[in-house]
């Protein structure tokens, strides 16, 4: 008889500071999400600031990567109630790993990445850093893919792909996050066999995952979709991805959680 499939509910959420999120009922929201894996970005924590309440949620192990070059900046974490075979922080690229942007987990049937992609708005140098990060990351994931691994790559990509993915595309065509040179990277990975799961299941749905805190943007739903679950095409073709969603009803950050249901 065929082996029964394990169902994973995966969540990705940029919390915009975990200490701040804890004051906005992060634990209550976490409980409502009821996920097997919750990947958070922009924790803005150093190791010494990670207290027991943050690190030890009942039923979950947690794994972290912290920024080493700047306090209160970047950082990612993953809560999981399924034991991974292996956990790696970073991609063996010191220039990028020092900012604490990646946790990679091997679950056997798939390799999971939680990533906080750089923001390119600060300067030309940071924009180039962002583009270089994309190149380095997908060199790394392509190596795994050539080894026959199935991949799930989630996080805050800091780029809206197409006009449907932000409220004011024309006004933002010269803004980092919607520059043609950034969007070209999402075109490239899509052409190369990585699938934007939300857009796969909801090709015409207008829904956002981030809103500026200014101008009552969330109330008015003037947002951007910059948080994604990309997967390798084999997971789609084998029918292992059954649901992709954006949960606009969860407060506590300028981003909302996004999710994926995976059978492996």
Tab-separated table of C-alpha atoms in Angstrom:
chain	number	residue	atom	x	y	z
A	1	UNK	CA	0.000	0.000	0.000
A	2	UNK	CA	1.212	3.553	-0.672
A	3	UNK	CA	2.611	5.403	2.312
A	4	UNK	CA	0.089	7.946	3.693
A	5	UNK	CA	1.087	11.544	3.073
A	6	UNK	CA	2.039	13.921	5.850
A	7	UNK	CA	0.227	17.241	5.695
A	8	UNK	CA	2.207	20.378	6.502
A	9	UNK	CA	0.588	23.729	7.137
A	10	UNK	CA	3.300	26.328	6.593
A	11	UNK	CA	3.093	30.010	7.533
A	12	UNK	CA	5.358	32.934	6.641
A	13	UNK	CA	5.028	36.274	8.435
A	14	UNK	CA	7.171	39.391	8.614
A	15	UNK	CA	6.477	40.464	12.205
A	16	UNK	CA	8.362	43.797	11.969
A	17	UNK	CA	10.055	43.309	15.332
A	18	UNK	CA	9.213	40.293	17.459
A	19	UNK	CA	9.339	42.240	20.735
A	20	UNK	CA	6.793	44.710	19.335
A	21	UNK	CA	4.660	41.863	17.985
A	22	UNK	CA	4.623	40.202	21.407
A	23	UNK	CA	2.938	43.359	22.732
A	24	UNK	CA	0.298	43.001	19.981
A	25	UNK	CA	-0.849	39.479	20.903
A	26	UNK	CA	1.625	37.573	18.737
A	27	UNK	CA	1.048	34.444	20.822
A	28	UNK	CA	-2.709	34.679	20.344
A	29	UNK	CA	-2.303	35.065	16.597
A	30	UNK	CA	0.226	32.233	16.563
A	31	UNK	CA	-2.291	29.944	18.248
A	32	UNK	CA	-5.013	30.856	15.737
A	33	UNK	CA	-2.707	30.041	12.818
A	34	UNK	CA	-2.321	26.452	14.122
A	35	UNK	CA	0.538	25.698	11.725
A	36	UNK	CA	3.173	22.980	11.661
A	37	UNK	CA	5.849	25.493	10.690
A	38	UNK	CA	5.744	29.258	11.328
A	39	UNK	CA	8.537	31.230	9.686
A	40	UNK	CA	8.969	34.821	10.827
A	41	UNK	CA	11.086	37.577	9.342
A	42	UNK	CA	12.470	40.897	10.563
A	43	UNK	CA	12.694	39.771	14.168
A	44	UNK	CA	15.075	42.687	14.969
A	45	UNK	CA	16.646	40.600	17.728
A	46	UNK	CA	20.082	39.705	18.964
A	47	UNK	CA	20.567	36.365	20.692
A	48	UNK	CA	20.618	37.961	24.161
A	49	UNK	CA	17.205	39.546	23.537
A	50	UNK	CA	15.501	36.252	22.729
A	51	UNK	CA	13.635	35.472	25.927
A	52	UNK	CA	11.912	32.256	26.961
A	53	UNK	CA	8.457	33.485	25.997
A	54	UNK	CA	9.628	34.083	22.433
A	55	UNK	CA	11.849	31.033	22.089
A	56	UNK	CA	9.711	28.368	23.756
A	57	UNK	CA	6.144	28.128	22.525
A	58	UNK	CA	4.505	24.934	23.784
A	59	UNK	CA	4.721	22.132	21.236
A	60	UNK	CA	7.307	23.879	19.037
A	61	UNK	CA	11.065	23.960	18.696
A	62	UNK	CA	12.544	27.215	17.420
A	63	UNK	CA	15.573	28.017	15.262
A	64	UNK	CA	17.055	31.465	14.669
A	65	UNK	CA	19.464	33.518	12.619
A	66	UNK	CA	20.361	36.949	14.003
A	67	UNK	CA	21.994	39.951	12.371
A	68	UNK	CA	25.625	40.245	13.497
A	69	UNK	CA	26.452	43.650	12.015
A	70	UNK	CA	23.670	45.930	13.247
A	71	UNK	CA	21.425	45.891	16.310
A	72	UNK	CA	17.649	45.913	15.919
A	73	UNK	CA	17.891	44.886	12.288
A	74	UNK	CA	16.863	41.960	10.085
A	75	UNK	CA	16.806	38.470	11.652
A	76	UNK	CA	14.633	35.411	11.013
A	77	UNK	CA	13.204	32.589	13.079
A	78	UNK	CA	11.270	29.359	12.527
A	79	UNK	CA	8.936	27.599	14.941
A	80	UNK	CA	8.320	23.971	14.038
A	81	UNK	CA	6.411	21.105	15.598
A	82	UNK	CA	7.941	18.693	13.051
A	83	UNK	CA	11.571	17.812	13.724
A	84	UNK	CA	13.801	18.691	10.746
A	85	UNK	CA	16.700	16.442	9.765
A	86	UNK	CA	19.047	19.415	9.534
A	87	UNK	CA	19.008	23.174	10.191
A	88	UNK	CA	21.410	25.687	8.637
A	89	UNK	CA	21.593	29.439	9.169
A	90	UNK	CA	22.729	31.209	6.009
A	91	UNK	CA	24.106	29.937	2.703
A	92	UNK	CA	27.867	29.996	3.335
A	93	UNK	CA	28.143	33.518	1.917
A	94	UNK	CA	29.578	35.719	4.718
A	95	UNK	CA	28.543	38.969	3.023
A	96	UNK	CA	24.888	37.955	3.311
A	97	UNK	CA	24.914	35.547	6.241
A	98	UNK	CA	26.099	38.253	8.654
A	99	UNK	CA	22.720	39.999	8.318
A	100	UNK	CA	20.782	36.972	9.608
A	101	UNK	CA	18.439	36.571	6.639
A	102	UNK	CA	18.111	32.797	6.158
A	103	UNK	CA	17.135	29.661	8.026
A	104	UNK	CA	17.239	26.497	5.901
A	105	UNK	CA	15.612	23.285	7.145
A	106	UNK	CA	15.748	19.824	5.629
A	107	UNK	CA	12.510	17.923	6.246
A	108	UNK	CA	13.540	14.968	4.095
A	109	UNK	CA	10.717	15.192	1.562
A	110	UNK	CA	11.535	18.864	0.957
A	111	UNK	CA	13.992	21.586	1.902
A	112	UNK	CA	12.403	24.645	3.497
A	113	UNK	CA	13.815	28.165	3.350
A	114	UNK	CA	12.713	31.087	5.510
A	115	UNK	CA	14.185	34.255	3.990
A	116	UNK	CA	14.113	37.972	4.630
A	117	UNK	CA	15.269	39.442	1.329
A	118	UNK	CA	17.054	42.818	1.503
A	119	UNK	CA	15.241	46.091	0.901
A	120	UNK	CA	16.795	48.175	-1.859
A	121	UNK	CA	15.266	51.564	-1.062
A	122	UNK	CA	18.068	53.009	1.065
A	123	UNK	CA	20.696	53.523	-1.650
A	124	UNK	CA	22.110	52.287	-4.951
A	125	UNK	CA	24.535	50.162	-2.924
A	126	UNK	CA	21.700	48.453	-1.048
A	127	UNK	CA	19.790	47.886	-4.263
A	128	UNK	CA	22.857	46.143	-5.708
A	129	UNK	CA	23.214	44.171	-2.464
A	130	UNK	CA	19.608	43.036	-2.881
A	131	UNK	CA	20.188	41.934	-6.478
A	132	UNK	CA	23.393	40.148	-5.493
A	133	UNK	CA	21.494	38.398	-2.674
A	134	UNK	CA	18.910	37.110	-5.166
A	135	UNK	CA	21.702	35.792	-7.398
A	136	UNK	CA	23.541	34.061	-4.538
A	137	UNK	CA	20.397	32.539	-3.070
A	138	UNK	CA	19.160	31.027	-6.309
A	139	UNK	CA	22.626	29.688	-7.143
A	140	UNK	CA	22.369	27.868	-3.828
A	141	UNK	CA	18.813	26.613	-4.356
A	142	UNK	CA	19.590	25.551	-7.931
A	143	UNK	CA	22.406	23.375	-6.574
A	144	UNK	CA	19.917	21.594	-4.324
A	145	UNK	CA	17.433	21.290	-7.149
A	146	UNK	CA	20.046	19.634	-9.380
A	147	UNK	CA	20.486	17.100	-6.586
A	148	UNK	CA	16.820	16.218	-7.013
A	149	UNK	CA	15.531	18.084	-3.963
A	150	UNK	CA	12.067	19.625	-3.748
A	151	UNK	CA	12.155	23.158	-2.353
A	152	UNK	CA	9.823	25.533	-0.526
A	153	UNK	CA	11.175	29.105	-0.390
A	154	UNK	CA	9.100	31.499	1.691
A	155	UNK	CA	9.513	34.938	3.148
A	156	UNK	CA	9.440	38.656	2.534
A	157	UNK	CA	10.893	39.001	-0.980
A	158	UNK	CA	10.635	42.812	-0.815
A	159	UNK	CA	9.502	42.873	-4.466
A	160	UNK	CA	6.033	43.054	-5.990
A	161	UNK	CA	6.102	40.979	-9.153
A	162	UNK	CA	3.415	42.426	-11.411
A	163	UNK	CA	0.934	45.303	-11.549
A	164	UNK	CA	-1.750	43.140	-9.919
A	165	UNK	CA	0.508	42.833	-6.873
A	166	UNK	CA	0.351	46.437	-5.672
A	167	UNK	CA	-2.316	49.105	-5.463
A	168	UNK	CA	-0.458	51.853	-7.342
A	169	UNK	CA	1.871	50.271	-9.896
A	170	UNK	CA	2.284	53.328	-12.125
A	171	UNK	CA	3.206	55.604	-9.230
A	172	UNK	CA	5.774	53.088	-7.957
A	173	UNK	CA	7.522	52.024	-11.138
A	174	UNK	CA	10.633	53.992	-10.071
A	175	UNK	CA	10.491	52.814	-6.453
A	176	UNK	CA	12.650	49.976	-5.175
A	177	UNK	CA	10.350	47.037	-4.644
A	178	UNK	CA	8.784	47.491	-8.063
A	179	UNK	CA	11.762	48.395	-10.234
A	180	UNK	CA	11.989	46.494	-13.491
A	181	UNK	CA	15.429	45.190	-12.514
A	182	UNK	CA	13.989	43.669	-9.320
A	183	UNK	CA	10.895	42.270	-11.004
A	184	UNK	CA	13.158	40.661	-13.607
A	185	UNK	CA	14.444	38.373	-10.855
A	186	UNK	CA	10.942	37.085	-10.161
A	187	UNK	CA	10.421	36.649	-13.911
A	188	UNK	CA	13.673	34.699	-14.051
A	189	UNK	CA	12.924	32.290	-11.244
A	190	UNK	CA	9.386	31.733	-12.515
A	191	UNK	CA	10.734	30.914	-15.993
A	192	UNK	CA	13.262	28.616	-14.332
A	193	UNK	CA	10.614	26.418	-12.719
A	194	UNK	CA	9.902	28.038	-9.360
A	195	UNK	CA	6.165	28.561	-8.840
A	196	UNK	CA	4.499	31.463	-7.004
A	197	UNK	CA	1.929	29.344	-5.201
A	198	UNK	CA	-0.590	32.067	-4.394
A	199	UNK	CA	-0.686	33.237	-7.998
A	200	UNK	CA	-0.864	29.615	-9.193
A	201	UNK	CA	-4.073	29.026	-7.251
A	202	UNK	CA	-5.434	32.587	-7.513
A	203	UNK	CA	-4.324	33.976	-10.899
A	204	UNK	CA	-6.641	36.991	-10.864
A	205	UNK	CA	-7.057	37.691	-7.140
A	206	UNK	CA	-6.037	41.122	-5.900
A	207	UNK	CA	-4.742	40.646	-2.381
A	208	UNK	CA	-1.868	42.232	-0.508
A	209	UNK	CA	0.472	41.195	2.301
A	210	UNK	CA	2.045	44.533	3.298
A	211	UNK	CA	0.718	48.047	3.913
A	212	UNK	CA	2.616	51.121	5.027
A	213	UNK	CA	1.695	52.322	8.509
A	214	UNK	CA	1.055	55.766	7.010
A	215	UNK	CA	-2.119	57.125	5.403
A	216	UNK	CA	-4.376	54.425	6.934
A	217	UNK	CA	-3.157	52.242	4.095
A	218	UNK	CA	-4.317	48.953	5.597
A	219	UNK	CA	-7.790	50.279	6.328
A	220	UNK	CA	-7.970	51.491	2.741
A	221	UNK	CA	-6.272	48.324	1.420
A	222	UNK	CA	-3.570	50.272	-0.403
A	223	UNK	CA	-0.913	47.606	-0.216
A	224	UNK	CA	1.690	45.438	-1.884
A	225	UNK	CA	2.022	41.660	-2.221
A	226	UNK	CA	5.703	41.136	-1.428
A	227	UNK	CA	5.529	37.982	0.726
A	228	UNK	CA	5.594	34.686	-1.141
A	229	UNK	CA	5.769	30.928	-1.044
A	230	UNK	CA	7.683	29.796	-4.120
A	231	UNK	CA	8.080	26.042	-4.643
A	232	UNK	CA	9.832	23.895	-7.209
A	233	UNK	CA	7.513	22.840	-10.000
A	234	UNK	CA	7.645	19.138	-9.103
A	235	UNK	CA	5.603	19.823	-5.950
A	236	UNK	CA	2.888	21.416	-8.088
A	237	UNK	CA	2.953	18.756	-10.803
A	238	UNK	CA	2.687	15.964	-8.230
A	239	UNK	CA	-0.343	17.636	-6.625
A	240	UNK	CA	1.461	18.052	-3.312
A	241	UNK	CA	0.543	21.714	-2.891
A	242	UNK	CA	-3.188	21.941	-2.269
A	243	UNK	CA	-3.719	25.446	-0.885
A	244	UNK	CA	-2.032	28.850	-0.829
A	245	UNK	CA	-3.503	31.784	1.055
A	246	UNK	CA	-3.020	35.275	2.478
A	247	UNK	CA	-4.571	35.901	5.895
A	248	UNK	CA	-5.455	39.608	5.897
A	249	UNK	CA	-7.387	39.274	9.164
A	250	UNK	CA	-4.358	38.720	11.418
A	251	UNK	CA	-3.100	42.040	12.881
A	252	UNK	CA	0.104	42.823	14.752
A	253	UNK	CA	2.477	43.915	11.980
A	254	UNK	CA	2.527	45.962	8.782
A	255	UNK	CA	2.604	42.545	7.046
A	256	UNK	CA	0.039	39.776	7.404
A	257	UNK	CA	0.718	36.026	7.445
A	258	UNK	CA	0.683	34.004	4.238
A	259	UNK	CA	0.349	30.248	4.079
A	260	UNK	CA	0.712	27.007	2.190
A	261	UNK	CA	-0.689	23.504	2.653
A	262	UNK	CA	1.693	20.795	1.482
A	263	UNK	CA	1.298	16.998	1.341
A	264	UNK	CA	4.497	14.974	1.263
